[in-house]
mmCIF file of N, CA and C in Angstrom:
data_model
loop_
_atom_site.group_PDB
_atom_site.id
_atom_site.type_symbol
_atom_site.label_atom_id
_atom_site.label_comp_id
_atom_site.label_asym_id
_atom_site.label_seq_id
_atom_site.Cartn_x
_atom_site.Cartn_y
_atom_site.Cartn_z
ATOM 1 N N MET A 26 -14.676 -31.938 -36.158
ATOM 2 C CA MET A 26 -15.771 -31.913 -35.019
ATOM 3 C C MET A 26 -15.677 -32.723 -33.935
ATOM 4 N N ASN A 27 -15.162 -33.763 -34.136
ATOM 5 C CA ASN A 27 -14.801 -34.580 -32.752
ATOM 6 C C ASN A 27 -13.926 -34.498 -31.787
ATOM 7 N N LYS A 28 -12.844 -33.248 -32.271
ATOM 8 C CA LYS A 28 -11.736 -32.714 -31.262
ATOM 9 C C LYS A 28 -12.358 -32.001 -30.573
ATOM 10 N N ASN A 29 -13.579 -30.864 -31.117
ATOM 11 C CA ASN A 29 -14.313 -29.989 -30.504
ATOM 12 C C ASN A 29 -15.483 -30.470 -29.295
ATOM 13 N N LEU A 30 -15.829 -31.481 -29.865
ATOM 14 C CA LEU A 30 -16.874 -32.315 -28.722
ATOM 15 C C LEU A 30 -16.063 -32.647 -27.903
ATOM 16 N N GLY A 31 -14.856 -33.025 -28.075
ATOM 17 C CA GLY A 31 -13.879 -33.762 -26.471
ATOM 18 C C GLY A 31 -13.876 -32.859 -25.864
ATOM 19 N N LEU A 32 -13.177 -31.704 -26.175
ATOM 20 C CA LEU A 32 -12.835 -30.237 -25.385
ATOM 21 C C LEU A 32 -13.881 -29.794 -24.475
ATOM 22 N N TRP A 33 -15.091 -29.779 -25.535
ATOM 23 C CA TRP A 33 -16.091 -29.482 -24.511
ATOM 24 C C TRP A 33 -16.725 -30.312 -23.699
ATOM 25 N N LEU A 34 -16.412 -31.449 -23.525
ATOM 26 C CA LEU A 34 -16.638 -32.865 -22.650
ATOM 27 C C LEU A 34 -15.862 -32.692 -21.698
ATOM 28 N N LEU A 35 -14.979 -32.158 -21.686
ATOM 29 C CA LEU A 35 -13.590 -31.777 -20.668
ATOM 30 C C LEU A 35 -13.635 -30.179 -20.279
ATOM 31 N N LEU A 36 -14.309 -29.642 -20.581
ATOM 32 C CA LEU A 36 -14.855 -28.226 -19.880
ATOM 33 C C LEU A 36 -16.008 -28.247 -19.442
ATOM 34 N N LEU A 37 -16.556 -29.197 -19.601
ATOM 35 C CA LEU A 37 -17.808 -29.427 -18.730
ATOM 36 C C LEU A 37 -17.861 -29.803 -17.551
ATOM 37 N N PRO A 38 -16.878 -30.307 -16.387
ATOM 38 C CA PRO A 38 -17.156 -30.732 -15.116
ATOM 39 C C PRO A 38 -16.558 -29.315 -14.760
ATOM 40 N N ILE A 39 -15.976 -28.319 -15.115
ATOM 41 C CA ILE A 39 -15.069 -27.529 -14.848
ATOM 42 C C ILE A 39 -16.085 -26.183 -14.697
ATOM 43 N N SER A 40 -17.079 -26.658 -15.490
ATOM 44 C CA SER A 40 -18.173 -25.007 -15.497
ATOM 45 C C SER A 40 -19.077 -25.340 -14.202
ATOM 46 N N LEU A 41 -18.813 -26.539 -14.233
ATOM 47 C CA LEU A 41 -20.366 -27.141 -13.517
ATOM 48 C C LEU A 41 -19.767 -27.136 -11.738
ATOM 49 N N LEU A 42 -18.395 -26.940 -11.702
ATOM 50 C CA LEU A 42 -18.283 -26.943 -10.213
ATOM 51 C C LEU A 42 -18.075 -25.128 -9.715
ATOM 52 N N ALA A 43 -18.092 -24.376 -10.811
ATOM 53 C CA ALA A 43 -17.901 -22.836 -10.521
ATOM 54 C C ALA A 43 -19.299 -22.603 -9.998
ATOM 55 N N GLN A 44 -19.017 -21.667 -8.531
ATOM 56 C CA GLN A 44 -19.547 -20.781 -8.119
ATOM 57 C C GLN A 44 -20.779 -19.818 -8.581
ATOM 58 N N PRO A 45 -22.010 -19.536 -8.625
ATOM 59 C CA PRO A 45 -22.620 -18.488 -8.751
ATOM 60 C C PRO A 45 -22.257 -17.237 -8.357
ATOM 61 N N ARG A 46 -21.942 -15.878 -8.473
ATOM 62 C CA ARG A 46 -21.892 -14.948 -8.054
ATOM 63 C C ARG A 46 -22.747 -14.426 -7.146
ATOM 64 N N ASP A 47 -22.632 -14.093 -6.190
ATOM 65 C CA ASP A 47 -23.865 -13.540 -4.893
ATOM 66 C C ASP A 47 -23.979 -12.114 -5.634
ATOM 67 N N PRO A 48 -25.346 -12.152 -6.439
ATOM 68 C CA PRO A 48 -25.199 -10.893 -6.423
ATOM 69 C C PRO A 48 -25.967 -9.253 -6.022
ATOM 70 N N PHE A 49 -25.624 -9.792 -4.387
ATOM 71 C CA PHE A 49 -26.231 -8.869 -2.607
ATOM 72 C C PHE A 49 -24.766 -8.225 -2.790
ATOM 73 N N ARG A 50 -23.758 -9.323 -3.019
ATOM 74 C CA ARG A 50 -22.164 -8.527 -2.598
ATOM 75 C C ARG A 50 -21.698 -7.548 -3.535
ATOM 76 N N PRO A 51 -20.600 -6.769 -2.992
ATOM 77 C CA PRO A 51 -20.062 -5.853 -3.860
ATOM 78 C C PRO A 51 -18.339 -6.604 -4.753
ATOM 79 N N LEU A 52 -18.435 -6.158 -5.801
ATOM 80 C CA LEU A 52 -17.162 -6.964 -6.285
ATOM 81 C C LEU A 52 -15.934 -6.592 -5.612
ATOM 82 N N PRO A 53 -15.544 -7.687 -6.233
ATOM 83 C CA PRO A 53 -13.619 -7.108 -5.301
ATOM 84 C C PRO A 53 -12.829 -6.153 -5.827
ATOM 85 N N SER A 54 -12.186 -5.716 -5.505
ATOM 86 C CA SER A 54 -11.301 -4.573 -6.207
ATOM 87 C C SER A 54 -10.464 -5.028 -5.452
ATOM 88 N N PRO A 55 -9.801 -5.605 -6.653
ATOM 89 C CA PRO A 55 -7.818 -5.850 -6.894
ATOM 90 C C PRO A 55 -7.063 -4.809 -6.715
ATOM 91 N N ASP A 56 -7.599 -3.398 -6.713
ATOM 92 C CA ASP A 56 -6.549 -2.297 -6.811
ATOM 93 C C ASP A 56 -6.465 -2.108 -5.443
ATOM 94 N N CYS A 57 -7.046 -2.318 -4.752
ATOM 95 C CA CYS A 57 -7.456 -2.063 -2.961
ATOM 96 C C CYS A 57 -5.896 -2.177 -2.301
ATOM 97 N N ALA A 58 -5.358 -1.295 -1.769
ATOM 98 C CA ALA A 58 -4.284 -1.868 -1.307
ATOM 99 C C ALA A 58 -4.675 -2.485 0.478
ATOM 100 N N THR A 59 -4.009 -3.473 0.903
ATOM 101 C CA THR A 59 -4.239 -4.112 2.522
ATOM 102 C C THR A 59 -3.443 -3.354 3.572
ATOM 103 N N PRO A 60 -3.696 -3.149 4.638
ATOM 104 C CA PRO A 60 -2.744 -3.099 5.504
ATOM 105 C C PRO A 60 -1.527 -2.752 5.966
ATOM 106 N N ALA A 61 -1.214 -4.241 5.024
ATOM 107 C CA ALA A 61 0.284 -4.306 5.251
ATOM 108 C C ALA A 61 1.009 -3.319 4.251
ATOM 109 N N GLU A 62 0.110 -2.768 3.077
ATOM 110 C CA GLU A 62 0.580 -1.802 2.196
ATOM 111 C C GLU A 62 1.017 -0.238 3.021
ATOM 112 N N SER A 63 0.445 -0.260 4.011
ATOM 113 C CA SER A 63 0.381 1.086 4.654
ATOM 114 C C SER A 63 1.728 1.354 5.344
ATOM 115 N N PRO A 64 2.168 2.928 5.326
ATOM 116 C CA PRO A 64 3.416 3.108 5.994
ATOM 117 C C PRO A 64 2.677 3.265 7.698
ATOM 118 N N ALA A 65 2.187 2.984 8.081
ATOM 119 C CA ALA A 65 2.071 3.156 9.478
ATOM 120 C C ALA A 65 2.678 2.642 10.568
ATOM 121 N N SER A 66 3.292 1.618 9.877
ATOM 122 C CA SER A 66 4.002 0.621 10.970
ATOM 123 C C SER A 66 5.322 1.047 10.869
ATOM 124 N N TRP A 67 5.783 1.559 9.915
ATOM 125 C CA TRP A 67 7.097 1.999 9.271
ATOM 126 C C TRP A 67 7.663 3.077 10.651
ATOM 127 N N GLN A 68 9.096 2.826 11.006
ATOM 128 C CA GLN A 68 10.061 3.414 11.944
ATOM 129 C C GLN A 68 10.720 4.718 11.157
ATOM 130 N N LEU A 69 10.649 5.650 11.745
ATOM 131 C CA LEU A 69 11.429 6.876 11.261
ATOM 132 C C LEU A 69 12.719 6.551 12.164
ATOM 133 N N LYS A 70 14.157 6.450 11.276
ATOM 134 C CA LYS A 70 15.338 6.461 11.925
ATOM 135 C C LYS A 70 16.348 7.287 12.006
ATOM 136 N N GLY A 71 15.709 8.258 11.035
ATOM 137 C CA GLY A 71 16.640 9.885 10.946
ATOM 138 C C GLY A 71 16.467 10.251 9.893
ATOM 139 N N ILE A 72 16.836 11.871 9.709
ATOM 140 C CA ILE A 72 16.486 12.835 8.761
ATOM 141 C C ILE A 72 18.147 13.437 8.904
ATOM 142 N N ILE A 73 17.501 13.542 7.316
ATOM 143 C CA ILE A 73 19.589 14.580 7.203
ATOM 144 C C ILE A 73 19.234 15.747 5.899
ATOM 145 N N GLY A 74 19.280 16.662 6.386
ATOM 146 C CA GLY A 74 19.801 18.183 5.230
ATOM 147 C C GLY A 74 19.003 19.523 5.970
ATOM 148 N N GLN A 75 18.592 19.860 4.917
ATOM 149 C CA GLN A 75 18.209 21.768 5.367
ATOM 150 C C GLN A 75 16.979 22.236 5.346
ATOM 151 N N ALA A 76 16.557 22.970 6.100
ATOM 152 C CA ALA A 76 15.450 23.336 5.589
ATOM 153 C C ALA A 76 14.531 23.115 4.314
ATOM 154 N N THR A 77 15.549 24.051 3.456
ATOM 155 C CA THR A 77 15.225 23.320 1.672
ATOM 156 C C THR A 77 15.008 22.063 1.178
ATOM 157 N N LEU A 78 15.609 21.286 1.704
ATOM 158 C CA LEU A 78 15.575 19.676 1.130
ATOM 159 C C LEU A 78 15.965 19.103 2.443
ATOM 160 N N ARG A 79 15.054 17.795 3.003
ATOM 161 C CA ARG A 79 15.569 17.202 3.826
ATOM 162 C C ARG A 79 15.087 15.996 3.479
ATOM 163 N N TYR A 80 16.064 14.807 4.033
ATOM 164 C CA TYR A 80 15.821 13.251 3.683
ATOM 165 C C TYR A 80 15.545 12.603 4.549
ATOM 166 N N ALA A 81 14.407 11.758 4.486
ATOM 167 C CA ALA A 81 14.071 11.018 5.814
ATOM 168 C C ALA A 81 14.509 9.257 5.554
ATOM 169 N N TRP A 82 14.827 8.695 6.604
ATOM 170 C CA TRP A 82 15.352 7.743 6.512
ATOM 171 C C TRP A 82 14.045 6.534 7.430
ATOM 172 N N ILE A 83 13.803 5.894 6.829
ATOM 173 C CA ILE A 83 12.910 4.734 6.952
ATOM 174 C C ILE A 83 12.839 3.423 6.944
ATOM 175 N N VAL A 84 12.726 2.721 7.976
ATOM 176 C CA VAL A 84 13.102 0.948 8.195
ATOM 177 C C VAL A 84 11.193 0.576 8.111
ATOM 178 N N THR A 85 11.157 -0.286 6.972
ATOM 179 C CA THR A 85 9.943 -0.918 7.401
ATOM 180 C C THR A 85 9.966 -2.578 7.655
ATOM 181 N N PRO A 86 8.815 -2.679 8.439
ATOM 182 C CA PRO A 86 8.679 -3.686 9.124
ATOM 183 C C PRO A 86 9.518 -5.133 8.443
ATOM 184 N N ALA A 87 9.507 -5.283 7.394
ATOM 185 C CA ALA A 87 10.469 -6.554 6.367
ATOM 186 C C ALA A 87 11.563 -5.886 6.677
ATOM 187 N N GLY A 88 12.395 -4.817 7.465
ATOM 188 C CA GLY A 88 13.883 -4.358 7.689
ATOM 189 C C GLY A 88 14.426 -3.837 6.486
ATOM 190 N N GLN A 89 13.852 -3.223 5.794
ATOM 191 C CA GLN A 89 14.115 -2.455 4.012
ATOM 192 C C GLN A 89 14.620 -1.044 4.635
ATOM 193 N N TRP A 90 15.317 -0.196 4.134
ATOM 194 C CA TRP A 90 15.636 0.790 4.578
ATOM 195 C C TRP A 90 15.179 1.848 3.193
ATOM 196 N N LEU A 91 14.483 2.829 3.813
ATOM 197 C CA LEU A 91 14.420 3.474 2.685
ATOM 198 C C LEU A 91 14.668 5.128 2.904
ATOM 199 N N ARG A 92 15.058 6.148 1.383
ATOM 200 C CA ARG A 92 15.179 7.088 1.973
ATOM 201 C C ARG A 92 14.124 7.582 1.153
ATOM 202 N N ALA A 93 13.624 8.643 1.539
ATOM 203 C CA ALA A 93 12.216 9.707 0.934
ATOM 204 C C ALA A 93 12.828 11.027 1.516
ATOM 205 N N LYS A 94 12.128 11.637 0.271
ATOM 206 C CA LYS A 94 12.466 13.407 -0.095
ATOM 207 C C LYS A 94 10.935 13.720 -0.165
ATOM 208 N N PRO A 95 10.641 14.932 -0.120
ATOM 209 C CA PRO A 95 9.334 15.537 0.104
ATOM 210 C C PRO A 95 8.977 15.215 -1.771
ATOM 211 N N ARG A 96 7.303 14.863 -2.109
ATOM 212 C CA ARG A 96 7.070 14.862 -3.076
ATOM 213 C C ARG A 96 6.953 13.539 -3.535
ATOM 214 N N GLN A 97 8.272 12.604 -3.140
ATOM 215 C CA GLN A 97 8.643 11.257 -3.341
ATOM 216 C C GLN A 97 7.179 10.794 -2.922
ATOM 217 N N THR A 98 6.410 9.677 -4.285
ATOM 218 C CA THR A 98 5.827 8.219 -3.918
ATOM 219 C C THR A 98 6.236 7.039 -3.519
ATOM 220 N N LEU A 99 5.943 6.892 -3.058
ATOM 221 C CA LEU A 99 6.253 5.165 -2.140
ATOM 222 C C LEU A 99 5.004 4.353 -2.199
ATOM 223 N N LEU A 100 5.445 2.701 -2.256
ATOM 224 C CA LEU A 100 4.300 1.694 -2.046
ATOM 225 C C LEU A 100 3.637 1.834 -3.516
ATOM 226 N N ALA A 101 4.455 1.485 -4.415
ATOM 227 C CA ALA A 101 3.752 1.972 -5.936
ATOM 228 C C ALA A 101 3.116 2.861 -6.051
ATOM 229 N N GLY A 102 3.338 3.840 -5.665
ATOM 230 C CA GLY A 102 2.898 5.584 -6.187
ATOM 231 C C GLY A 102 1.183 5.687 -5.051
ATOM 232 N N ARG A 103 1.085 5.206 -4.070
ATOM 233 C CA ARG A 103 -0.156 4.962 -3.786
ATOM 234 C C ARG A 103 0.012 5.597 -2.428
ATOM 235 N N TRP A 104 1.086 6.297 -1.934
ATOM 236 C CA TRP A 104 1.339 7.029 -0.843
ATOM 237 C C TRP A 104 2.810 8.325 -1.118
ATOM 238 N N GLN A 105 2.398 9.165 -0.546
ATOM 239 C CA GLN A 105 3.232 10.239 -1.128
ATOM 240 C C GLN A 105 3.991 11.210 -0.060
ATOM 241 N N VAL A 106 5.076 11.503 -0.071
ATOM 242 C CA VAL A 106 5.906 12.047 1.236
ATOM 243 C C VAL A 106 5.303 13.792 0.919
ATOM 244 N N GLU A 107 4.593 13.955 2.157
ATOM 245 C CA GLU A 107 4.046 15.037 2.134
ATOM 246 C C GLU A 107 5.125 16.274 2.697
ATOM 247 N N GLN A 108 5.542 15.898 3.634
ATOM 248 C CA GLN A 108 6.948 16.724 4.452
ATOM 249 C C GLN A 108 8.045 16.298 5.456
ATOM 250 N N VAL A 109 8.784 17.105 5.220
ATOM 251 C CA VAL A 109 9.850 16.279 6.296
ATOM 252 C C VAL A 109 10.273 17.497 7.058
ATOM 253 N N LEU A 110 10.310 17.081 8.288
ATOM 254 C CA LEU A 110 10.379 18.247 9.099
ATOM 255 C C LEU A 110 11.577 18.012 9.809
ATOM 256 N N GLU A 111 12.341 18.551 10.853
ATOM 257 C CA GLU A 111 13.413 18.164 11.542
ATOM 258 C C GLU A 111 13.472 17.171 12.521
ATOM 259 N N ARG A 112 12.035 16.663 12.709
ATOM 260 C CA ARG A 112 12.176 15.469 13.841
ATOM 261 C C ARG A 112 10.772 14.186 13.001
ATOM 262 N N GLN A 113 10.159 14.693 11.998
ATOM 263 C CA GLN A 113 9.043 14.643 11.393
ATOM 264 C C GLN A 113 8.195 14.108 10.122
ATOM 265 N N LEU A 114 7.991 13.006 9.967
ATOM 266 C CA LEU A 114 7.869 12.977 8.282
ATOM 267 C C LEU A 114 6.220 12.707 8.113
ATOM 268 N N THR A 115 6.081 13.113 7.204
ATOM 269 C CA THR A 115 4.649 13.055 6.880
ATOM 270 C C THR A 115 3.734 12.718 5.749
ATOM 271 N N LEU A 116 3.240 11.709 5.679
ATOM 272 C CA LEU A 116 2.784 10.781 4.381
ATOM 273 C C LEU A 116 1.616 10.981 3.558
ATOM 274 N N LYS A 117 0.705 11.253 2.585
ATOM 275 C CA LYS A 117 -0.415 11.015 2.326
ATOM 276 C C LYS A 117 -0.446 9.956 1.392
ATOM 277 N N GLU A 118 -1.750 9.427 1.483
ATOM 278 C CA GLU A 118 -2.034 8.944 0.483
ATOM 279 C C GLU A 118 -2.764 9.457 -0.821
ATOM 280 N N ALA A 119 -2.068 8.910 -2.121
ATOM 281 C CA ALA A 119 -1.717 9.806 -3.467
ATOM 282 C C ALA A 119 -3.075 9.236 -3.870
ATOM 283 N N LEU A 120 -3.260 8.172 -4.113
ATOM 284 C CA LEU A 120 -4.388 7.493 -4.930
ATOM 285 C C LEU A 120 -5.818 7.278 -3.680
ATOM 286 N N GLY A 121 -6.290 8.221 -3.592
ATOM 287 C CA GLY A 121 -7.273 7.895 -2.463
ATOM 288 C C GLY A 121 -9.096 7.393 -3.526
ATOM 289 N N ASP A 122 -9.054 5.894 -3.703
ATOM 290 C CA ASP A 122 -10.335 5.618 -4.432
ATOM 291 C C ASP A 122 -11.627 4.899 -3.496
ATOM 292 N N PRO A 123 -12.533 5.782 -3.824
ATOM 293 C CA PRO A 123 -13.931 5.787 -3.087
ATOM 294 C C PRO A 123 -14.175 4.399 -2.908
ATOM 295 N N ALA A 124 -14.165 3.331 -3.613
ATOM 296 C CA ALA A 124 -14.564 2.198 -3.923
ATOM 297 C C ALA A 124 -13.697 1.103 -2.510
ATOM 298 N N CYS A 125 -12.409 1.945 -2.377
ATOM 299 C CA CYS A 125 -11.807 1.180 -1.189
ATOM 300 C C CYS A 125 -11.498 1.920 0.157
ATOM 301 N N PRO A 126 -12.273 0.777 1.337
ATOM 302 C CA PRO A 126 -12.297 1.678 2.490
ATOM 303 C C PRO A 126 -10.821 1.934 2.906
ATOM 304 N N ALA A 127 -10.405 3.156 2.940
ATOM 305 C CA ALA A 127 -9.175 3.588 3.930
ATOM 306 C C ALA A 127 -9.411 3.453 4.950
ATOM 307 N N ALA A 128 -8.734 3.037 5.772
ATOM 308 C CA ALA A 128 -8.527 3.262 7.726
ATOM 309 C C ALA A 128 -8.037 4.720 8.193
ATOM 310 N N GLU A 129 -7.070 5.013 6.772
ATOM 311 C CA GLU A 129 -6.368 6.360 7.263
ATOM 312 C C GLU A 129 -5.579 7.166 5.999
ATOM 313 N N ASN A 130 -5.631 8.408 6.062
ATOM 314 C CA ASN A 130 -5.182 8.559 4.643
ATOM 315 C C ASN A 130 -3.847 9.057 4.797
ATOM 316 N N ARG A 131 -3.356 9.634 6.399
ATOM 317 C CA ARG A 131 -2.498 10.382 6.587
ATOM 318 C C ARG A 131 -1.473 9.371 7.809
ATOM 319 N N VAL A 132 -0.292 9.525 7.473
ATOM 320 C CA VAL A 132 0.888 8.652 8.472
ATOM 321 C C VAL A 132 1.836 9.875 8.809
ATOM 322 N N VAL A 133 1.785 10.082 10.113
ATOM 323 C CA VAL A 133 2.939 11.052 10.886
ATOM 324 C C VAL A 133 3.446 9.553 11.453
ATOM 325 N N LEU A 134 5.237 9.845 10.715
ATOM 326 C CA LEU A 134 5.998 8.999 11.818
ATOM 327 C C LEU A 134 7.258 10.484 12.584
ATOM 328 N N THR A 135 7.652 9.729 13.853
ATOM 329 C CA THR A 135 8.291 10.946 14.695
ATOM 330 C C THR A 135 9.641 10.226 15.001
ATOM 331 N N LEU A 136 10.300 10.732 14.917
ATOM 332 C CA LEU A 136 11.798 10.159 15.654
ATOM 333 C C LEU A 136 11.764 10.099 16.875
ATOM 334 N N GLY A 137 11.907 8.645 17.140
ATOM 335 C CA GLY A 137 11.844 8.293 18.781
ATOM 336 C C GLY A 137 10.657 7.763 19.246
ATOM 337 N N LYS A 138 9.617 7.593 18.449
ATOM 338 C CA LYS A 138 8.399 7.459 18.848
ATOM 339 C C LYS A 138 7.895 6.447 18.154
ATOM 340 N N HIS A 139 7.964 5.044 18.580
ATOM 341 C CA HIS A 139 7.682 3.946 17.668
ATOM 342 C C HIS A 139 5.856 3.464 18.724
ATOM 343 N N LYS A 140 5.737 2.337 18.115
ATOM 344 C CA LYS A 140 4.426 1.984 18.701
ATOM 345 C C LYS A 140 4.738 1.086 20.071
ATOM 346 N N GLU A 141 6.040 0.301 19.825
ATOM 347 C CA GLU A 141 6.580 -0.073 21.235
ATOM 348 C C GLU A 141 6.605 0.920 22.195
ATOM 349 N N GLU A 142 7.059 1.643 21.657
ATOM 350 C CA GLU A 142 7.184 3.106 23.294
ATOM 351 C C GLU A 142 6.166 3.775 23.540
ATOM 352 N N LYS A 143 5.285 2.861 24.425
ATOM 353 C CA LYS A 143 3.668 4.008 24.467
ATOM 354 C C LYS A 143 4.256 4.332 25.723
#
């Protein structure tokens, strides 16, 4: 019995430090993607293949190269390659959660057009 009382006395100050939750603020959704997890800042570097099957080569802002083909999912399944054309790649958000605010649900990357080149 003495050991249990000592444990409770140790935990009491920690529980007093906890802040109560604001009931008017929505609960945070940990599954929502951050803007950094969007392919909008990726650069399309090349496309190879024929009309029946094309592969796109992409570079992320971190310098990682990705090869993408139609119907492939990226970013932990959150985005899907919708279409790979001769000079263009279209990605769409695969997991649209109504609780998560989506800035954009479709991203189009074009060869030779980057945000720096306006």
